[in-house]
Coordinates of C-alpha atoms in Angstrom, one line a residue:
M1 CA -38.5 35.1 -14.9
N2 CA -41.4 32.6 -15.2
F3 CA -41.8 29.4 -13.2
K4 CA -40.5 27.1 -16.0
S5 CA -37.3 29.1 -16.3
I6 CA -36.7 28.8 -12.6
I7 CA -37.1 25.1 -12.7
F8 CA -34.8 24.8 -15.7
L9 CA -32.0 26.7 -13.8
I10 CA -32.4 24.6 -10.7
V11 CA -32.1 21.4 -12.8
V12 CA -29.1 22.7 -14.6
F13 CA -27.4 23.8 -11.4
F14 CA -28.1 20.4 -9.8
F15 CA -26.5 18.4 -12.6
V16 CA -23.5 20.7 -13.0
D17 CA -22.8 20.6 -9.3
H18 CA -23.4 16.9 -9.1
T19 CA -21.0 16.3 -12.0
C20 CA -18.2 18.1 -10.1
W21 CA -18.9 16.0 -7.0
S22 CA -18.0 12.8 -8.9
R23 CA -15.5 13.9 -11.5
E24 CA -13.7 11.2 -13.6
I25 CA -10.4 12.0 -15.4
N26 CA -8.6 9.8 -17.8
I27 CA -4.9 10.8 -17.5
N28 CA -4.4 10.2 -21.3
D29 CA -7.0 12.9 -21.9
I30 CA -4.8 15.5 -20.2
G31 CA -1.5 14.5 -21.7
A32 CA -0.1 11.4 -20.0
K33 CA 2.4 9.4 -22.1
P34 CA 2.4 5.6 -21.6
D35 CA 5.9 5.1 -23.0
S36 CA 7.8 4.0 -19.8
V37 CA 10.1 7.1 -20.1
T38 CA 8.1 10.3 -19.9
D39 CA 7.7 11.7 -16.3
N40 CA 3.9 11.8 -15.8
T41 CA 4.0 12.9 -12.2
S42 CA 2.7 16.4 -12.7
I43 CA -0.1 15.2 -15.0
I44 CA -1.4 12.5 -12.6
Q45 CA -1.1 14.8 -9.6
S46 CA -3.0 17.4 -11.5
A47 CA -5.8 14.9 -12.1
I48 CA -5.8 14.0 -8.4
N49 CA -5.9 17.7 -7.4
Q50 CA -8.8 18.4 -9.8
C51 CA -10.9 15.6 -8.4
F52 CA -10.1 16.7 -4.8
Q53 CA -11.1 20.3 -5.6
A54 CA -14.3 19.1 -7.2
G55 CA -15.2 17.4 -4.0
G56 CA -14.1 13.9 -5.1
G57 CA -13.7 11.8 -8.1
K58 CA -11.9 9.0 -10.0
V59 CA -8.5 9.2 -11.7
V60 CA -8.3 6.6 -14.4
V61 CA -5.0 5.1 -15.5
P62 CA -5.6 3.2 -18.8
A63 CA -3.5 0.4 -20.3
G64 CA 0.2 1.3 -20.8
K65 CA 3.3 2.0 -18.8
Y66 CA 3.5 5.4 -17.0
M67 CA 6.6 6.5 -15.2
T68 CA 6.0 8.6 -12.1
S69 CA 7.5 9.7 -8.9
T70 CA 5.7 10.5 -5.6
L71 CA 1.9 11.0 -5.9
Y72 CA -0.1 12.5 -3.0
L73 CA -3.6 11.0 -2.7
K74 CA -6.3 13.4 -1.4
D75 CA -9.7 13.2 0.2
H76 CA -12.5 11.4 -1.7
V77 CA -10.2 10.5 -4.7
E78 CA -10.0 7.0 -6.2
L79 CA -6.9 6.1 -8.3
Y80 CA -8.1 3.4 -10.7
L81 CA -5.7 1.3 -12.7
E82 CA -7.3 -0.4 -15.7
S83 CA -6.2 -3.9 -16.7
G84 CA -2.9 -3.6 -18.5
A85 CA -2.0 -0.3 -16.8
T86 CA 1.3 0.0 -14.9
L87 CA 2.7 2.8 -12.8
L88 CA 6.5 2.6 -12.9
G89 CA 8.3 4.2 -10.0
S90 CA 11.1 6.6 -10.8
I91 CA 14.6 5.3 -10.2
H92 CA 15.9 8.8 -9.3
P93 CA 16.1 9.2 -5.5
E94 CA 15.6 13.0 -5.8
D95 CA 12.1 12.3 -7.1
Y96 CA 10.9 11.1 -3.7
P97 CA 10.6 14.0 -1.2
E98 CA 11.1 13.3 2.5
N99 CA 7.8 13.7 4.3
E100 CA 7.6 14.2 8.1
L101 CA 6.0 11.2 9.7
K102 CA 4.6 13.4 12.6
L103 CA 3.0 10.4 14.3
R104 CA 6.5 9.1 15.2
K105 CA 10.1 10.1 14.5
G106 CA 11.5 9.7 11.1
K107 CA 11.0 10.6 7.4
A108 CA 8.8 8.9 4.8
R109 CA 9.3 8.3 1.1
A110 CA 6.8 6.6 -1.0
L111 CA 5.4 6.3 -4.5
L112 CA 1.8 6.7 -3.3
Y113 CA 1.7 8.8 -0.2
A114 CA -1.2 10.1 2.0
Y115 CA -1.2 11.8 5.4
G116 CA -4.5 12.6 7.2
Q117 CA -6.7 12.0 4.2
K118 CA -10.3 10.6 4.2
N119 CA -12.0 8.2 1.8
I120 CA -9.0 7.3 -0.5
S121 CA -8.9 4.4 -2.8
V122 CA -6.4 2.6 -5.0
T123 CA -8.3 0.1 -7.1
G124 CA -8.4 -1.8 -10.4
K125 CA -6.6 -4.7 -12.1
G126 CA -3.4 -2.8 -13.0
T127 CA 0.1 -2.9 -11.5
I128 CA 2.3 -0.6 -9.5
N129 CA 6.0 -1.5 -10.0
G130 CA 8.3 0.3 -7.6
R131 CA 11.4 -0.8 -9.6
G132 CA 13.1 -1.5 -6.3
D133 CA 15.3 -4.1 -8.0
S134 CA 17.1 -1.3 -9.8
K135 CA 20.8 -0.8 -8.9
V136 CA 20.2 2.7 -7.5
W137 CA 18.1 1.2 -4.7
Q138 CA 20.5 -1.6 -3.7
R139 CA 21.7 -0.1 -0.4
G140 CA 21.9 -3.2 1.8
D141 CA 19.9 -4.3 4.8
N142 CA 18.1 -1.3 6.4
G143 CA 19.7 1.1 3.9
G144 CA 18.1 4.5 4.0
G145 CA 16.5 6.7 1.4
R146 CA 14.4 4.0 -0.2
P147 CA 10.7 4.6 -1.0
K148 CA 7.8 2.3 -0.2
I149 CA 5.2 1.7 -2.8
I150 CA 2.2 2.7 -0.6
Y151 CA 2.5 4.7 2.6
F152 CA -0.7 5.9 4.2
I153 CA -0.5 7.7 7.6
D154 CA -3.3 8.8 9.9
C155 CA -5.9 8.3 7.1
Q156 CA -9.5 7.2 7.5
D157 CA -11.7 5.0 5.2
V158 CA -9.0 3.5 3.0
L159 CA -9.6 1.0 0.2
V160 CA -6.9 -0.9 -1.7
D161 CA -8.5 -3.5 -4.0
G162 CA -7.6 -5.7 -6.9
I163 CA -4.2 -4.2 -7.8
T164 CA -0.7 -5.9 -8.1
L165 CA 2.3 -4.4 -6.2
T166 CA 5.7 -5.5 -7.3
N167 CA 9.4 -4.7 -6.9
S168 CA 9.4 -2.3 -4.0
A169 CA 12.6 -0.6 -3.0
F170 CA 11.6 -0.9 0.7
W171 CA 8.4 -2.1 2.5
V172 CA 5.8 -2.7 -0.2
Q173 CA 2.8 -1.2 1.7
D174 CA 2.5 0.4 5.1
Y175 CA -0.6 1.7 6.9
L176 CA 0.3 3.7 10.0
G177 CA -2.2 5.2 12.4
C178 CA -5.1 4.7 10.0
N179 CA -8.7 3.9 10.9
Y180 CA -11.1 1.8 8.8
V181 CA -8.9 0.1 6.2
K182 CA -9.9 -2.6 3.7
I183 CA -7.3 -4.4 1.6
N184 CA -8.8 -7.0 -0.7
D185 CA -7.7 -9.1 -3.7
V186 CA -4.2 -7.6 -3.7
K187 CA -1.3 -9.4 -5.2
V188 CA 2.2 -8.6 -3.9
Y189 CA 5.4 -10.0 -5.6
S190 CA 8.5 -8.4 -4.3
Y191 CA 11.9 -10.2 -4.0
G192 CA 14.2 -7.6 -5.5
N193 CA 15.6 -5.8 -2.4
H194 CA 16.2 -6.0 1.3
N195 CA 13.4 -5.2 3.8
N196 CA 10.7 -6.0 1.2
D197 CA 7.8 -6.6 3.8
G198 CA 4.7 -7.5 1.9
L199 CA 2.1 -5.8 4.1
D200 CA 2.7 -3.8 7.3
I201 CA -0.2 -2.8 9.5
D202 CA -0.1 -0.4 12.4
S203 CA -3.7 0.7 12.4
K204 CA -7.2 -0.1 13.7
N205 CA -10.4 -1.5 12.3
V206 CA -8.8 -3.3 9.4
V207 CA -10.0 -6.1 7.1
V208 CA -7.5 -8.0 4.8
S209 CA -8.9 -10.7 2.6
N210 CA -8.2 -12.7 -0.5
C211 CA -4.6 -11.5 -1.0
I212 CA -1.5 -13.3 -2.3
I213 CA 1.6 -11.9 -0.8
E214 CA 5.1 -13.1 -1.8
S215 CA 8.0 -11.1 -0.5
D216 CA 11.6 -11.4 0.5
D217 CA 11.0 -10.0 4.0
D218 CA 8.0 -10.5 6.3
A219 CA 4.9 -11.3 4.3
L220 CA 2.3 -10.0 6.8
C221 CA 3.6 -7.9 9.7
F222 CA 1.7 -6.2 12.5
K223 CA 3.5 -3.3 14.1
S224 CA 2.8 -1.1 17.1
H225 CA 5.0 2.1 17.0
I226 CA 2.7 4.4 18.9
P227 CA 1.9 3.6 22.6
D228 CA -1.4 5.5 22.6
R229 CA -2.6 4.2 19.3
P230 CA -3.2 0.4 19.5
C231 CA -2.9 -1.9 16.5
E232 CA -6.3 -3.4 17.0
N233 CA -9.6 -4.8 15.7
I234 CA -8.1 -6.5 12.6
T235 CA -9.1 -9.5 10.7
V236 CA -7.1 -11.3 8.0
T237 CA -8.6 -14.2 6.1
N238 CA -8.2 -16.2 2.9
C239 CA -4.7 -15.2 2.1
V240 CA -1.6 -17.0 0.7
L241 CA 1.7 -16.0 2.1
A242 CA 5.3 -16.7 0.9
T243 CA 8.5 -15.2 2.2
N244 CA 12.2 -15.8 3.0
C245 CA 11.5 -14.5 6.5
N246 CA 8.4 -14.6 8.7
A247 CA 5.1 -15.3 7.1
I248 CA 2.9 -13.9 9.9
K249 CA 4.7 -11.6 12.3
F250 CA 3.8 -9.4 15.3
G251 CA 6.6 -6.9 15.9
T252 CA 9.4 -6.2 16.2
A253 CA 8.1 -2.6 16.6
S254 CA 6.0 -3.4 19.7
H255 CA 6.0 -0.2 21.8
G256 CA 2.2 -0.1 22.2
V257 CA -0.6 -2.7 22.1
F258 CA -1.7 -5.5 19.7
K259 CA -5.3 -6.2 20.5
N260 CA -8.2 -8.1 19.0
I261 CA -6.5 -9.4 16.0
S262 CA -7.5 -12.5 14.1
V263 CA -5.7 -14.3 11.3
T264 CA -7.6 -17.3 9.9
N265 CA -7.8 -19.6 6.9
C266 CA -4.5 -18.7 5.4
V267 CA -1.8 -20.8 3.6
I268 CA 1.9 -20.3 4.1
K269 CA 4.1 -21.7 1.3
R270 CA 7.8 -21.6 0.4
P271 CA 9.1 -18.6 -1.6
V272 CA 9.8 -18.9 -5.3
E273 CA 12.9 -16.7 -5.1
D274 CA 15.8 -16.2 -2.7
Q275 CA 18.2 -13.7 -4.2
I276 CA 19.2 -12.0 -1.0
R277 CA 19.1 -14.2 2.2
Q278 CA 20.2 -17.5 0.7
W279 CA 19.0 -19.4 3.9
H280 CA 19.0 -22.7 2.1
K281 CA 22.7 -22.3 1.5
S282 CA 23.8 -20.7 4.8
I283 CA 21.9 -22.6 7.4
E284 CA 23.1 -26.1 8.1
G285 CA 20.5 -28.8 7.8
I286 CA 18.2 -27.0 5.2
D287 CA 18.2 -29.3 2.2
S288 CA 14.7 -28.7 0.8
G289 CA 15.4 -25.6 -1.2
Y290 CA 14.0 -22.1 -0.5
T291 CA 12.4 -21.9 2.9
V292 CA 10.2 -19.7 5.1
I293 CA 12.2 -19.1 8.3
S294 CA 9.2 -18.8 10.6
G295 CA 5.5 -19.4 9.9
I296 CA 4.3 -17.5 12.9
A297 CA 6.3 -15.1 15.0
L298 CA 4.9 -13.1 18.0
E299 CA 7.6 -10.8 19.1
S300 CA 6.8 -8.2 21.9
V301 CA 10.3 -6.9 22.6
D302 CA 9.8 -3.2 23.2
G303 CA 7.6 -3.3 26.3
G304 CA 4.3 -3.6 24.4
V305 CA 1.2 -5.8 25.1
M306 CA -0.5 -8.5 23.1
D307 CA -4.1 -9.2 24.0
Q308 CA -6.8 -11.3 22.3
I309 CA -4.8 -12.7 19.4
N310 CA -6.4 -15.5 17.4
L311 CA -4.4 -17.5 14.9
S312 CA -6.4 -20.5 13.4
D313 CA -6.7 -22.7 10.4
I314 CA -3.2 -21.8 9.2
V315 CA -1.6 -24.4 6.8
M316 CA 2.2 -24.3 6.4
D317 CA 4.6 -25.8 3.9
G318 CA 8.3 -25.3 3.5
V319 CA 8.8 -23.6 6.9

């Protein structure tokens, strides 16, 4: 084999290998159906798995409505929803497996689930609709068996950017025991069920920015479930929050430590819906329509500690 042949083989090998490191898969190219009815779970999961096995990549969801049940994100995979794309959560409870939490007692159901993964992303201008306002999920306050839209546990280097999350059956998004999390330009609109927290954070090294969160339950909620894993080093800025409950809340899960947390330059406004709590009808003296029950609530009721908490430049209306 001459020198030119060796160089040619090296170049070919490099480009082939490099391609598999950054694979991109459009789910329509492998058989997904954007008809709101077909179950696309296995197809989308196959795309995620292929990117993972290739060392990383991007799963593209083009415009259209794709029904799916639980999807498991994996290392170095980006789930990208194009403008006009919608993931519709299944309304069949059996489509959401119970996953062991491991970091604390309990089970976990979610539409997008990840445990112990690194460098995972959910991005784009599309929408994820949990269809939590469906009759099958109406199980009352703290009713079990309902999936969250996003539930990431013990993950590192997480990015959620640009997407819209709506109609969760339970908490909209929950980040438990994660490290290095960035949530930017995310819109939440979820008034269709009980316990519709907009954003729950029990992690460290987190940045939340430029989000609009509208939810029936707590809009922005910091939690501390694990005594030896503090909820710490978090900054939230430039967000708009609306809720029928608490706009900015620490607790009530407060078994560990809240430390070095800053919430600045945020606006709290009255909710645009109140289908469940009906505070404006049930509490004497409220005559201004829908209302936020509490703008800021710091609740350490489980023996935990709060240290270095900064709340500044918060504007409230309708509280």
